[in-house]
Amino acid sequence: MSRAAEHGQYRRPAKSDYSAEGSAHGTPGGRLSVAVYAEDLILRTGVVHQLRTRPEIELIAESEADQAQVSLVVVDMVDETTVQLLHRLQRNTATRTGLVVGFFESGALQTMIECGVAAVLRRGEADQASLVHLVTAMANGEGVLPGDLLGKLLTHVSSLQRTVLDPRGLSLSTLTTREAEMIRLVSEGYGTAEIAQKTSYSERTVKNVLHEVTTRLELRNRAHAVGYAMRHGLI
């Protein structure tokens, strides 16, 4: 690891790496502002060289890096120093963070999620087109993952639902399992007493659950709750 990384410092673009015409708040021609954080000069130079000539990209100076639309973190692997940087970037709501990484350990997936990383690209695949696609996707609010990592992420989410949430009657949606079931029954035309009978809860509990849903989600009534749940695929 480089001396800079050992001390928790990542290299950003030097002044010679960006155009003096643009700024983080207003890039000419609507270009996307990008800050590059790399653990050594070679990694930084490689990514900067790929992006510098693209007219849709504006590399941001160190003094304005915290205001970039997109932050690219370029590392060999996700270690403690990288995690510290990712957590710092996560606190900055002005930027979305992408990770260009040489070696992605299996355990790093959870870390990536916790650090709010929006996109991942393996360094061996980081040619100009891939980097520009990554930056553009993040600027548009999209996420990018290699196919194998996407598969691992879906497996991870499925395991979380099965082993952690299901036993507690919870779900990854905005509704618990119990709430979704009661709203489904409302959508089928059942009243409070019938829902209580079908779910083996008291009528008071049914009323309280449905009231909690409408209050928490700022809905007007049960019909509104049904419409909300159907539009968002919750029932």
CSV table of C-alpha atoms in Angstrom, one decimal:
chain,number,residue,atom,x,y,z
A,1,MET,CA,0.0,0.0,0.0
A,2,SER,CA,1.2,3.5,-0.7
A,3,ARG,CA,2.5,5.8,2.0
A,4,ALA,CA,-0.5,8.1,1.4
A,5,ALA,CA,-3.0,5.3,2.0
A,6,GLU,CA,-1.2,4.2,5.2
A,7,HIS,CA,-1.9,7.6,6.7
A,8,GLY,CA,-5.5,7.6,5.5
A,9,GLN,CA,-4.9,10.1,2.8
A,10,TYR,CA,-6.1,9.7,-0.8
A,11,ARG,CA,-4.7,11.6,-3.8
A,12,ARG,CA,-7.2,13.8,-5.6
A,13,PRO,CA,-6.8,15.4,-9.1
A,14,ALA,CA,-4.1,18.0,-9.2
A,15,LYS,CA,-4.8,21.3,-10.8
A,16,SER,CA,-3.2,20.2,-14.0
A,17,ASP,CA,-5.8,17.4,-14.3
A,18,TYR,CA,-8.9,19.6,-14.7
A,19,SER,CA,-10.0,22.5,-16.8
A,20,ALA,CA,-10.0,26.0,-15.2
A,21,GLU,CA,-13.3,26.8,-17.0
A,22,GLY,CA,-15.6,24.6,-14.9
A,23,SER,CA,-16.6,24.4,-11.3
A,24,ALA,CA,-18.4,22.0,-9.1
A,25,HIS,CA,-21.6,24.0,-9.2
A,26,GLY,CA,-21.7,25.0,-12.9
A,27,THR,CA,-19.8,23.0,-15.5
A,28,PRO,CA,-19.9,24.3,-19.1
A,29,GLY,CA,-22.3,22.5,-21.4
A,30,GLY,CA,-23.9,20.6,-18.5
A,31,ARG,CA,-20.8,18.4,-17.9
A,32,LEU,CA,-20.7,16.0,-15.0
A,33,SER,CA,-18.4,17.0,-12.1
A,34,VAL,CA,-16.2,14.2,-10.9
A,35,ALA,CA,-13.7,14.0,-8.1
A,36,VAL,CA,-11.1,11.1,-8.1
A,37,TYR,CA,-9.7,9.7,-4.9
A,38,ALA,CA,-6.9,7.1,-5.4
A,39,GLU,CA,-4.5,5.5,-3.0
A,40,ASP,CA,-1.4,6.2,-5.2
A,41,LEU,CA,-0.3,8.3,-8.1
A,42,ILE,CA,-0.4,5.5,-10.6
A,43,LEU,CA,-4.0,4.6,-9.9
A,44,ARG,CA,-5.1,8.2,-10.0
A,45,THR,CA,-3.2,9.0,-13.2
A,46,GLY,CA,-4.8,6.0,-15.0
A,47,VAL,CA,-8.4,7.1,-14.2
A,48,VAL,CA,-7.7,10.8,-14.8
A,49,HIS,CA,-6.2,10.0,-18.2
A,50,GLN,CA,-9.3,8.1,-19.2
A,51,LEU,CA,-11.7,10.8,-18.1
A,52,ARG,CA,-9.8,14.0,-18.9
A,53,THR,CA,-10.4,14.0,-22.6
A,54,ARG,CA,-14.2,13.3,-22.4
A,55,PRO,CA,-16.2,16.4,-23.1
A,56,GLU,CA,-19.1,15.3,-20.8
A,57,ILE,CA,-16.8,15.0,-17.8
A,58,GLU,CA,-15.4,17.9,-15.7
A,59,LEU,CA,-12.7,16.8,-13.2
A,60,ILE,CA,-12.9,18.8,-10.0
A,61,ALA,CA,-10.0,20.4,-8.2
A,62,GLU,CA,-9.1,19.4,-4.7
A,63,SER,CA,-10.5,22.6,-3.2
A,64,GLU,CA,-14.0,21.7,-4.7
A,65,ALA,CA,-13.9,17.9,-4.5
A,66,ASP,CA,-16.6,17.8,-1.8
A,67,GLN,CA,-19.0,19.5,-4.1
A,68,ALA,CA,-18.6,17.0,-7.0
A,69,GLN,CA,-21.7,15.2,-8.4
A,70,VAL,CA,-19.7,12.0,-8.5
A,71,SER,CA,-16.8,10.7,-6.4
A,72,LEU,CA,-14.7,7.9,-7.7
A,73,VAL,CA,-12.6,5.9,-5.2
A,74,VAL,CA,-9.9,3.9,-6.9
A,75,VAL,CA,-8.2,1.2,-4.9
A,76,ASP,CA,-6.5,-2.2,-5.0
A,77,MET,CA,-8.9,-3.6,-2.4
A,78,VAL,CA,-11.4,-2.5,0.2
A,79,ASP,CA,-9.4,-2.1,3.4
A,80,GLU,CA,-9.9,-0.1,6.6
A,81,THR,CA,-8.5,3.1,5.1
A,82,THR,CA,-10.9,2.7,2.1
A,83,VAL,CA,-13.8,2.2,4.5
A,84,GLN,CA,-12.9,5.3,6.4
A,85,LEU,CA,-12.9,7.3,3.2
A,86,LEU,CA,-16.2,5.8,2.0
A,87,HIS,CA,-17.9,6.6,5.3
A,88,ARG,CA,-16.6,10.2,5.0
A,89,LEU,CA,-18.0,10.5,1.5
A,90,GLN,CA,-21.3,9.0,2.6
A,91,ARG,CA,-21.9,11.9,4.9
A,92,ASN,CA,-21.7,14.3,1.9
A,93,THR,CA,-25.1,14.5,0.4
A,94,ALA,CA,-23.8,16.5,-2.6
A,95,THR,CA,-22.0,13.5,-4.2
A,96,ARG,CA,-22.7,9.9,-5.1
A,97,THR,CA,-19.8,7.5,-4.7
A,98,GLY,CA,-18.5,4.8,-7.1
A,99,LEU,CA,-15.8,2.3,-6.4
A,100,VAL,CA,-13.1,1.2,-8.9
A,101,VAL,CA,-11.4,-1.8,-7.3
A,102,GLY,CA,-8.8,-4.3,-8.2
A,103,PHE,CA,-9.8,-7.2,-5.9
A,104,PHE,CA,-13.2,-7.5,-4.4
A,105,GLU,CA,-13.4,-9.9,-1.5
A,106,SER,CA,-16.7,-11.6,-0.7
A,107,GLY,CA,-17.0,-9.9,2.6
A,108,ALA,CA,-16.6,-6.5,1.1
A,109,LEU,CA,-20.2,-6.6,-0.3
A,110,GLN,CA,-21.7,-5.9,3.0
A,111,THR,CA,-19.2,-3.1,3.7
A,112,MET,CA,-20.0,-1.6,0.3
A,113,ILE,CA,-23.7,-1.5,1.1
A,114,GLU,CA,-23.1,0.0,4.6
A,115,CYS,CA,-20.9,2.7,3.1
A,116,GLY,CA,-23.5,3.8,0.5
A,117,VAL,CA,-21.5,2.9,-2.6
A,118,ALA,CA,-23.7,3.4,-5.6
A,119,ALA,CA,-21.6,1.6,-8.2
A,120,VAL,CA,-18.7,-0.8,-8.5
A,121,LEU,CA,-16.4,-1.4,-11.4
A,122,ARG,CA,-13.5,-3.8,-11.4
A,123,ARG,CA,-10.2,-2.1,-12.3
A,124,GLY,CA,-9.4,-4.6,-15.0
A,125,GLU,CA,-12.5,-3.6,-16.8
A,126,ALA,CA,-12.1,0.2,-16.3
A,127,ASP,CA,-11.6,1.4,-19.8
A,128,GLN,CA,-12.8,4.8,-20.9
A,129,ALA,CA,-16.3,3.7,-22.0
A,130,SER,CA,-16.9,1.8,-18.7
A,131,LEU,CA,-15.8,4.7,-16.6
A,132,VAL,CA,-18.0,7.2,-18.4
A,133,HIS,CA,-20.9,4.8,-18.2
A,134,LEU,CA,-20.3,4.4,-14.4
A,135,VAL,CA,-20.2,8.2,-13.9
A,136,THR,CA,-23.2,8.9,-16.0
A,137,ALA,CA,-25.3,6.2,-14.4
A,138,MET,CA,-24.5,7.5,-10.9
A,139,ALA,CA,-25.2,11.1,-11.9
A,140,ASN,CA,-28.7,9.9,-13.1
A,141,GLY,CA,-29.3,8.2,-9.8
A,142,GLU,CA,-28.7,4.7,-11.1
A,143,GLY,CA,-26.5,1.9,-9.7
A,144,VAL,CA,-24.0,-0.2,-11.5
A,145,LEU,CA,-22.7,-3.6,-10.4
A,146,PRO,CA,-20.8,-6.4,-12.2
A,147,GLY,CA,-23.1,-9.3,-12.9
A,148,ASP,CA,-21.6,-11.7,-10.3
A,149,LEU,CA,-21.8,-9.0,-7.6
A,150,LEU,CA,-25.4,-8.3,-8.5
A,151,GLY,CA,-26.1,-12.0,-8.0
A,152,LYS,CA,-24.4,-12.0,-4.6
A,153,LEU,CA,-26.4,-8.9,-3.6
A,154,LEU,CA,-29.7,-10.6,-4.5
A,155,THR,CA,-28.7,-13.7,-2.6
A,156,HIS,CA,-27.7,-11.5,0.4
A,157,VAL,CA,-31.0,-9.7,0.4
A,158,SER,CA,-32.9,-13.0,0.1
A,159,SER,CA,-31.0,-14.4,3.0
A,160,LEU,CA,-31.6,-11.3,5.1
A,161,GLN,CA,-35.3,-11.6,4.5
A,162,ARG,CA,-35.4,-15.3,5.2
A,163,THR,CA,-33.2,-15.5,8.3
A,164,VAL,CA,-33.6,-12.1,10.0
A,165,LEU,CA,-36.9,-10.4,8.9
A,166,ASP,CA,-39.3,-13.2,8.4
A,167,PRO,CA,-39.0,-14.6,11.9
A,168,ARG,CA,-39.8,-11.2,13.2
A,169,GLY,CA,-42.8,-10.6,10.9
A,170,LEU,CA,-40.9,-7.8,9.1
A,171,SER,CA,-40.1,-7.2,5.5
A,172,LEU,CA,-37.8,-5.0,3.3
A,173,SER,CA,-40.8,-3.0,2.2
A,174,THR,CA,-42.4,-0.1,4.1
A,175,LEU,CA,-45.0,-2.6,5.5
A,176,THR,CA,-44.6,-5.4,8.0
A,177,THR,CA,-46.0,-8.8,7.0
A,178,ARG,CA,-49.0,-8.3,9.3
A,179,GLU,CA,-49.7,-4.8,7.9
A,180,ALA,CA,-49.5,-6.1,4.3
A,181,GLU,CA,-51.9,-9.0,5.1
A,182,MET,CA,-54.5,-6.7,6.7
A,183,ILE,CA,-54.4,-4.2,3.8
A,184,ARG,CA,-54.7,-7.1,1.3
A,185,LEU,CA,-57.8,-8.2,3.1
A,186,VAL,CA,-59.1,-4.6,3.0
A,187,SER,CA,-58.5,-4.6,-0.7
A,188,GLU,CA,-60.7,-7.7,-1.0
A,189,GLY,CA,-63.6,-6.0,0.7
A,190,TYR,CA,-63.4,-7.4,4.2
A,191,GLY,CA,-64.4,-5.2,7.2
A,192,THR,CA,-62.7,-5.0,10.6
A,193,ALA,CA,-64.5,-7.9,12.2
A,194,GLU,CA,-63.9,-10.2,9.3
A,195,ILE,CA,-60.2,-9.2,9.1
A,196,ALA,CA,-59.9,-9.9,12.9
A,197,GLN,CA,-61.4,-13.4,12.4
A,198,LYS,CA,-59.2,-14.3,9.5
A,199,THR,CA,-56.0,-13.1,11.1
A,200,SER,CA,-56.8,-14.2,14.7
A,201,TYR,CA,-56.3,-10.7,16.0
A,202,SER,CA,-58.8,-8.6,18.0
A,203,GLU,CA,-60.8,-6.0,16.2
A,204,ARG,CA,-59.0,-3.4,18.3
A,205,THR,CA,-55.6,-4.6,17.1
A,206,VAL,CA,-56.8,-4.6,13.4
A,207,LYS,CA,-58.0,-0.9,13.9
A,208,ASN,CA,-54.7,0.0,15.5
A,209,VAL,CA,-52.6,-1.6,12.8
A,210,LEU,CA,-54.5,0.0,10.0
A,211,HIS,CA,-54.4,3.4,11.8
A,212,GLU,CA,-50.6,3.1,12.3
A,213,VAL,CA,-50.1,2.4,8.5
A,214,THR,CA,-52.2,5.3,7.4
A,215,THR,CA,-50.6,7.7,9.9
A,216,ARG,CA,-47.0,6.6,9.3
A,217,LEU,CA,-47.3,6.8,5.5
A,218,GLU,CA,-49.4,10.0,5.7
A,219,LEU,CA,-52.4,8.4,3.9
A,220,ARG,CA,-56.0,9.6,4.2
A,221,ASN,CA,-57.9,6.4,4.8
A,222,ARG,CA,-58.0,2.7,4.2
A,223,ALA,CA,-58.8,3.1,0.5
A,224,HIS,CA,-55.8,5.3,0.1
A,225,ALA,CA,-53.7,2.7,1.9
A,226,VAL,CA,-54.8,0.0,-0.5
A,227,GLY,CA,-54.0,2.2,-3.5
A,228,TYR,CA,-50.6,3.0,-2.1
A,229,ALA,CA,-49.8,-0.6,-1.4
A,230,MET,CA,-50.9,-1.7,-4.9
A,231,ARG,CA,-49.0,1.1,-6.6
A,232,HIS,CA,-45.8,0.1,-4.8
A,233,GLY,CA,-46.2,-3.6,-5.3
A,234,LEU,CA,-46.6,-4.3,-1.5
A,235,ILE,CA,-49.6,-6.5,-1.8
